[in-house]
């Protein structure tokens, strides 16, 4: 499954060949070769202002970034046409360019001029009052035509539609004219706005996006494997970013044009990684300009296989089961005993040394039936998982003993309220003595710990335990809400937010929850957004996008909680490591493992955020890199490319295989 471990390749490109010989630096030499699986270039995104800061030194040295961007866009356009089984040759293609007045429009004009040079029939619809002058000249010289949509436009050589008249081809409502062109086009190049967009689209671009965007958004369409040939014409190529998306925050503030492919220049922007904007980007092809990213902090990071591998602890020569990490679970309930089985089995199959389960008798019996290895005896736990399958305060008639136990477990994590009795040690809970009732348990969980809050074991707070979270907690507390649960948590802290608000602005809401609680926030969704601490008051944002749509199935969250608990226990088992600043990466790695298990279980090459393709000037290599995952997966499984339905248990069954995959990657790098 090559595509799972990002195929994208950074470095060794000869994109700069033929450029200004005066280039002295690493750009001229191409960036350093990076290992295939560990390339920050394809897994990090920077905000618009940061991208501008990184492009500035290159522009000052006279590097022709716009021409490089345009050539790359033209090559990508060609690759899109060529991969359509019934697609026209470039020379016969009808291309509609939507060009704004800024440099994004300039990129589009030069790109379209290259296609027109090869014989394509290109019409540019200008959405602003002006067009990039040199780009316009290039397109007109290459035989392209230009239609100005704004009656006040001042664009030399452009036709201006005139609704009053009725005599020539420019007559009629300009938007209708564009829609006619749209319907007859093979390819649309969307270059209305790039990183210069302010707020939601307004005016003519907004109207165009409303018409074209509405035509293209169908939430009922099936989740297909990556970059299948487009199901409909015209295909849309977005220049740098799809026009209308929130470049820095990943929101969709107004109308926008969803793309089949987005060709992104210099560096990824957050909208390429964050939901919901990432869904509008389609396949992302990233053009390397050789930016110096070393001094610019990453805004959003995509968790990679290589990063995940770093957090896994392989068994060592002298290990015993305790050294490998013990996971304690207070999950499952009389109402949902299955969650106990799922969370405990997931933890047990995810490379933990041992699993301790704590719950009502019936759930305990079910866990033992399915997992005879589970223990209920005394000993250490390096990480906890609480709340999966436990009704929350609104749904539990009386506060159950389980909820009380979780409340006690979480008490010592309350920041600023430390006033604990002498530690018997929280880590030593005598589960043997565990009663039918939880009375004694509560006593045993009395808030005690050694070495201060920092040394408390990491804990995953899921589902019904979210309303038991203390006001403020340290970062080793990971909360794992979905949109509705996050909204509820924020409401409990005075924010007027509902689930739709969270879905509209997942990053904003996860950041808010992190700010308010201090917890590491893992917001579940097709793309998972994690916000954790990267130092005092400094958030770290990591997303995971490798999950196939098949993974949205009952019990999936219980599996995530259990397997994340196991990952945290492995990390915490090495006591010399402080996890505080690693929690965001650990949580995202947990989501990656879960997503990969879902891909293996379903045999699907589909992913919410398909791997980023690095632009290659070599046409054959570019075509290969952009090829559908179904082709790459053809021999991997009989079910590729679509995959098959799965149950939570199927995902659990694949967890050992995920670890096996990691174990076979670059063994020399293992700790
Ligand atoms: N990343 C790189 O290294 C390079 C990127 N390039 C391209 O340049 C654009 C950014 O160009 P800029 O001129 O700064 O802005 P835009 O073209 O994105 O937008 C300006 C354009 O949009 C109009 N506009 C702004 N807000 C709105 C709105 N809310 N509604 C409607 N219209 C709006 C504004 O009036 C202007 O007309 C970058 O994305 C790349 O594509 C370069 O090629 C160099 C290298
Ligand atoms: K654009």
mmCIF file of C-alpha atoms in Angstrom, residues 392-602:
data_model
loop_
_atom_site.group_PDB
_atom_site.id
_atom_site.type_symbol
_atom_site.label_atom_id
_atom_site.label_comp_id
_atom_site.label_asym_id
_atom_site.label_seq_id
_atom_site.Cartn_x
_atom_site.Cartn_y
_atom_site.Cartn_z
ATOM 1 C CA UNK A 392 -22.838 11.253 30.031
ATOM 2 C CA UNK A 393 -24.432 13.291 32.805
ATOM 3 C CA UNK A 394 -27.498 14.096 30.697
ATOM 4 C CA UNK A 395 -28.165 10.441 29.972
ATOM 5 C CA UNK A 396 -27.272 8.731 33.245
ATOM 6 C CA UNK A 397 -30.264 8.635 35.612
ATOM 7 C CA UNK A 398 -28.164 8.824 38.683
ATOM 8 C CA UNK A 399 -24.493 9.517 38.617
ATOM 9 C CA UNK A 400 -23.253 5.989 38.178
ATOM 10 C CA UNK A 401 -20.411 4.579 40.261
ATOM 11 C CA UNK A 402 -18.416 4.471 37.051
ATOM 12 C CA UNK A 403 -18.806 8.181 36.512
ATOM 13 C CA UNK A 404 -17.864 8.743 40.098
ATOM 14 C CA UNK A 405 -14.762 6.613 39.601
ATOM 15 C CA UNK A 406 -13.794 8.646 36.549
ATOM 16 C CA UNK A 407 -14.423 11.867 38.421
ATOM 17 C CA UNK A 408 -12.014 10.706 41.117
ATOM 18 C CA UNK A 409 -9.473 9.546 38.595
ATOM 19 C CA UNK A 410 -9.532 12.952 36.916
ATOM 20 C CA UNK A 411 -9.467 14.985 40.122
ATOM 21 C CA UNK A 412 -5.685 15.119 40.475
ATOM 22 C CA UNK A 413 -5.439 16.445 36.939
ATOM 23 C CA UNK A 414 -7.312 19.612 37.931
ATOM 24 C CA UNK A 415 -4.833 22.416 37.450
ATOM 25 C CA UNK A 416 -4.589 24.901 40.284
ATOM 26 C CA UNK A 417 -6.504 22.825 42.795
ATOM 27 C CA UNK A 418 -3.764 20.529 43.972
ATOM 28 C CA UNK A 419 -4.354 19.589 47.574
ATOM 29 C CA UNK A 420 -3.914 15.885 47.724
ATOM 30 C CA UNK A 421 -3.694 13.391 50.522
ATOM 31 C CA UNK A 422 -0.489 11.393 50.880
ATOM 32 C CA UNK A 423 0.006 9.329 47.788
ATOM 33 C CA UNK A 424 -0.687 5.671 47.957
ATOM 34 C CA UNK A 425 -0.006 6.297 44.272
ATOM 35 C CA UNK A 426 -2.671 6.620 41.734
ATOM 36 C CA UNK A 427 -0.730 4.182 39.655
ATOM 37 C CA UNK A 428 -1.375 1.379 42.108
ATOM 38 C CA UNK A 429 -4.996 0.613 42.027
ATOM 39 C CA UNK A 430 -5.927 -2.686 43.549
ATOM 40 C CA UNK A 431 -8.387 -3.952 41.055
ATOM 41 C CA UNK A 432 -8.476 -7.333 42.738
ATOM 42 C CA UNK A 433 -10.348 -5.756 45.544
ATOM 43 C CA UNK A 434 -12.744 -4.327 43.074
ATOM 44 C CA UNK A 435 -16.201 -4.903 44.219
ATOM 45 C CA UNK A 436 -19.484 -5.311 42.495
ATOM 46 C CA UNK A 437 -20.094 -1.793 43.589
ATOM 47 C CA UNK A 438 -17.589 0.926 42.988
ATOM 48 C CA UNK A 439 -17.533 2.158 46.562
ATOM 49 C CA UNK A 440 -14.097 0.844 47.345
ATOM 50 C CA UNK A 441 -12.794 1.807 43.973
ATOM 51 C CA UNK A 442 -13.638 5.396 44.703
ATOM 52 C CA UNK A 443 -11.575 5.244 47.819
ATOM 53 C CA UNK A 444 -8.688 3.714 45.931
ATOM 54 C CA UNK A 445 -8.828 6.350 43.263
ATOM 55 C CA UNK A 446 -8.548 9.081 45.838
ATOM 56 C CA UNK A 447 -6.531 11.746 44.168
ATOM 57 C CA UNK A 448 -3.003 10.793 44.904
ATOM 58 C CA UNK A 449 0.126 10.999 42.886
ATOM 59 C CA UNK A 450 3.841 11.268 43.187
ATOM 60 C CA UNK A 451 5.971 13.888 41.566
ATOM 61 C CA UNK A 452 3.345 16.478 40.797
ATOM 62 C CA UNK A 453 0.849 16.784 38.022
ATOM 63 C CA UNK A 454 3.456 16.418 35.330
ATOM 64 C CA UNK A 455 4.069 12.842 36.321
ATOM 65 C CA UNK A 456 0.425 11.826 36.127
ATOM 66 C CA UNK A 457 -0.107 9.232 33.429
ATOM 67 C CA UNK A 458 -1.675 10.327 30.153
ATOM 68 C CA UNK A 459 -5.408 9.808 30.023
ATOM 69 C CA UNK A 460 -7.847 9.644 27.121
ATOM 70 C CA UNK A 461 -11.136 11.252 28.069
ATOM 71 C CA UNK A 462 -13.832 10.073 25.679
ATOM 72 C CA UNK A 463 -17.583 10.253 25.198
ATOM 73 C CA UNK A 464 -19.482 10.089 28.505
ATOM 74 C CA UNK A 465 -16.491 11.277 30.524
ATOM 75 C CA UNK A 466 -16.140 14.584 28.701
ATOM 76 C CA UNK A 467 -18.487 16.346 31.088
ATOM 77 C CA UNK A 468 -16.328 15.162 33.987
ATOM 78 C CA UNK A 469 -13.261 16.991 32.733
ATOM 79 C CA UNK A 470 -11.947 19.383 35.382
ATOM 80 C CA UNK A 471 -12.027 23.073 34.452
ATOM 81 C CA UNK A 472 -8.348 23.090 33.491
ATOM 82 C CA UNK A 473 -6.028 20.127 33.000
ATOM 83 C CA UNK A 474 -2.441 19.511 31.875
ATOM 84 C CA UNK A 475 -1.677 18.486 28.264
ATOM 85 C CA UNK A 476 -1.370 14.775 28.977
ATOM 86 C CA UNK A 477 -5.161 14.722 29.209
ATOM 87 C CA UNK A 478 -6.429 14.036 25.677
ATOM 88 C CA UNK A 479 -10.080 14.665 24.988
ATOM 89 C CA UNK A 480 -11.546 12.882 21.963
ATOM 90 C CA UNK A 481 -14.873 14.534 21.132
ATOM 91 C CA UNK A 482 -16.768 14.495 17.852
ATOM 92 C CA UNK A 483 -18.352 17.750 16.700
ATOM 93 C CA UNK A 484 -21.464 17.442 18.883
ATOM 94 C CA UNK A 485 -19.468 16.564 21.972
ATOM 95 C CA UNK A 486 -17.025 19.413 21.424
ATOM 96 C CA UNK A 487 -19.926 21.848 21.066
ATOM 97 C CA UNK A 488 -21.339 20.584 24.349
ATOM 98 C CA UNK A 489 -17.999 20.975 26.085
ATOM 99 C CA UNK A 490 -17.649 24.531 24.791
ATOM 100 C CA UNK A 491 -21.202 25.352 25.869
ATOM 101 C CA UNK A 492 -20.388 24.108 29.356
ATOM 102 C CA UNK A 493 -17.679 26.752 29.348
ATOM 103 C CA UNK A 494 -19.916 29.589 28.306
ATOM 104 C CA UNK A 495 -19.511 29.492 24.519
ATOM 105 C CA UNK A 496 -22.631 29.640 22.342
ATOM 106 C CA UNK A 497 -21.642 26.889 19.929
ATOM 107 C CA UNK A 498 -23.532 24.018 18.312
ATOM 108 C CA UNK A 499 -22.338 21.008 16.327
ATOM 109 C CA UNK A 500 -22.799 22.828 13.009
ATOM 110 C CA UNK A 501 -20.539 25.612 14.227
ATOM 111 C CA UNK A 502 -17.872 23.042 15.026
ATOM 112 C CA UNK A 503 -18.215 21.483 11.595
ATOM 113 C CA UNK A 504 -17.952 24.891 9.978
ATOM 114 C CA UNK A 505 -14.827 25.812 11.899
ATOM 115 C CA UNK A 506 -13.197 22.703 13.355
ATOM 116 C CA UNK A 507 -9.816 24.334 13.896
ATOM 117 C CA UNK A 508 -11.276 27.430 15.558
ATOM 118 C CA UNK A 509 -13.390 25.350 17.935
ATOM 119 C CA UNK A 510 -10.600 22.893 18.757
ATOM 120 C CA UNK A 511 -8.288 25.825 19.476
ATOM 121 C CA UNK A 512 -10.918 27.364 21.716
ATOM 122 C CA UNK A 513 -11.341 24.109 23.656
ATOM 123 C CA UNK A 514 -7.565 23.844 24.034
ATOM 124 C CA UNK A 515 -7.358 27.433 25.278
ATOM 125 C CA UNK A 516 -10.184 26.948 27.758
ATOM 126 C CA UNK A 517 -9.255 23.537 29.154
ATOM 127 C CA UNK A 518 -5.534 23.061 28.536
ATOM 128 C CA UNK A 519 -6.294 19.518 27.358
ATOM 129 C CA UNK A 520 -4.910 18.094 24.140
ATOM 130 C CA UNK A 521 -7.951 18.174 21.867
ATOM 131 C CA UNK A 522 -8.511 15.452 19.289
ATOM 132 C CA UNK A 523 -11.570 16.455 17.277
ATOM 133 C CA UNK A 524 -12.871 13.424 15.412
ATOM 134 C CA UNK A 525 -14.080 13.701 11.848
ATOM 135 C CA UNK A 526 -13.237 12.431 8.387
ATOM 136 C CA UNK A 527 -10.154 14.571 8.864
ATOM 137 C CA UNK A 528 -9.136 14.570 12.514
ATOM 138 C CA UNK A 529 -7.905 17.860 13.952
ATOM 139 C CA UNK A 530 -5.599 17.781 16.975
ATOM 140 C CA UNK A 531 -4.620 20.839 18.992
ATOM 141 C CA UNK A 532 -2.089 20.456 21.764
ATOM 142 C CA UNK A 533 0.512 22.458 23.573
ATOM 143 C CA UNK A 534 3.778 23.494 21.952
ATOM 144 C CA UNK A 535 4.981 25.510 24.923
ATOM 145 C CA UNK A 536 3.276 28.077 27.110
ATOM 146 C CA UNK A 537 0.248 29.514 25.307
ATOM 147 C CA UNK A 538 1.531 28.092 22.039
ATOM 148 C CA UNK A 539 -0.736 25.685 20.206
ATOM 149 C CA UNK A 540 0.457 22.890 17.981
ATOM 150 C CA UNK A 541 -1.998 21.820 15.288
ATOM 151 C CA UNK A 542 -1.695 18.387 13.695
ATOM 152 C CA UNK A 543 -4.257 16.757 11.428
ATOM 153 C CA UNK A 544 -4.807 13.233 10.201
ATOM 154 C CA UNK A 545 -6.475 12.524 6.886
ATOM 155 C CA UNK A 546 -5.743 8.898 6.019
ATOM 156 C CA UNK A 547 -9.060 7.511 7.259
ATOM 157 C CA UNK A 548 -11.350 5.938 4.660
ATOM 158 C CA UNK A 549 -15.071 6.772 4.777
ATOM 159 C CA UNK A 550 -15.723 3.101 5.640
ATOM 160 C CA UNK A 551 -14.295 3.837 9.079
ATOM 161 C CA UNK A 552 -17.366 5.805 10.073
ATOM 162 C CA UNK A 553 -19.060 2.843 11.696
ATOM 163 C CA UNK A 554 -20.422 2.075 15.154
ATOM 164 C CA UNK A 555 -17.724 1.432 17.734
ATOM 165 C CA UNK A 556 -15.019 3.113 15.684
ATOM 166 C CA UNK A 557 -14.557 5.751 18.390
ATOM 167 C CA UNK A 558 -14.163 3.079 21.073
ATOM 168 C CA UNK A 559 -11.422 1.492 18.969
ATOM 169 C CA UNK A 560 -9.674 4.843 18.575
ATOM 170 C CA UNK A 561 -9.806 5.504 22.319
ATOM 171 C CA UNK A 562 -8.422 2.054 23.183
ATOM 172 C CA UNK A 563 -5.641 2.038 20.620
ATOM 173 C CA UNK A 564 -4.671 5.627 21.459
ATOM 174 C CA UNK A 565 -4.505 4.587 25.110
ATOM 175 C CA UNK A 566 -2.096 1.819 24.116
ATOM 176 C CA UNK A 567 0.091 4.251 22.173
ATOM 177 C CA UNK A 568 0.175 6.615 25.147
ATOM 178 C CA UNK A 569 1.046 3.752 27.488
ATOM 179 C CA UNK A 570 3.979 2.803 25.235
ATOM 180 C CA UNK A 571 5.213 6.368 25.228
ATOM 181 C CA UNK A 572 4.756 6.760 28.966
ATOM 182 C CA UNK A 573 6.463 3.446 29.656
ATOM 183 C CA UNK A 574 9.754 5.188 29.011
ATOM 184 C CA UNK A 575 9.759 7.230 32.153
ATOM 185 C CA UNK A 576 12.558 9.489 31.089
ATOM 186 C CA UNK A 577 10.319 11.026 28.494
ATOM 187 C CA UNK A 578 8.137 13.952 29.360
ATOM 188 C CA UNK A 579 5.104 13.725 27.155
ATOM 189 C CA UNK A 580 3.784 17.223 27.686
ATOM 190 C CA UNK A 581 5.039 18.694 24.422
ATOM 191 C CA UNK A 582 4.519 15.499 22.475
ATOM 192 C CA UNK A 583 0.860 15.008 23.193
ATOM 193 C CA UNK A 584 -0.470 16.596 19.995
ATOM 194 C CA UNK A 585 1.796 14.410 17.907
ATOM 195 C CA UNK A 586 0.971 11.334 19.934
ATOM 196 C CA UNK A 587 -2.753 11.935 19.604
ATOM 197 C CA UNK A 588 -2.425 12.503 15.855
ATOM 198 C CA UNK A 589 -0.300 9.369 15.573
ATOM 199 C CA UNK A 590 -3.125 7.507 17.311
ATOM 200 C CA UNK A 591 -5.520 8.793 14.672
ATOM 201 C CA UNK A 592 -3.082 7.781 11.924
ATOM 202 C CA UNK A 593 -2.846 4.237 13.271
ATOM 203 C CA UNK A 594 -6.631 4.033 13.500
ATOM 204 C CA UNK A 595 -7.014 5.342 9.945
ATOM 205 C CA UNK A 596 -4.447 2.932 8.571
ATOM 206 C CA UNK A 597 -6.132 0.012 10.311
ATOM 207 C CA UNK A 598 -9.366 1.155 8.671
ATOM 208 C CA UNK A 599 -7.666 1.276 5.266
ATOM 209 C CA UNK A 600 -6.244 -2.213 5.711
ATOM 210 C CA UNK A 601 -9.549 -3.584 6.997
ATOM 211 C CA UNK A 602 -11.615 -2.117 4.180
#
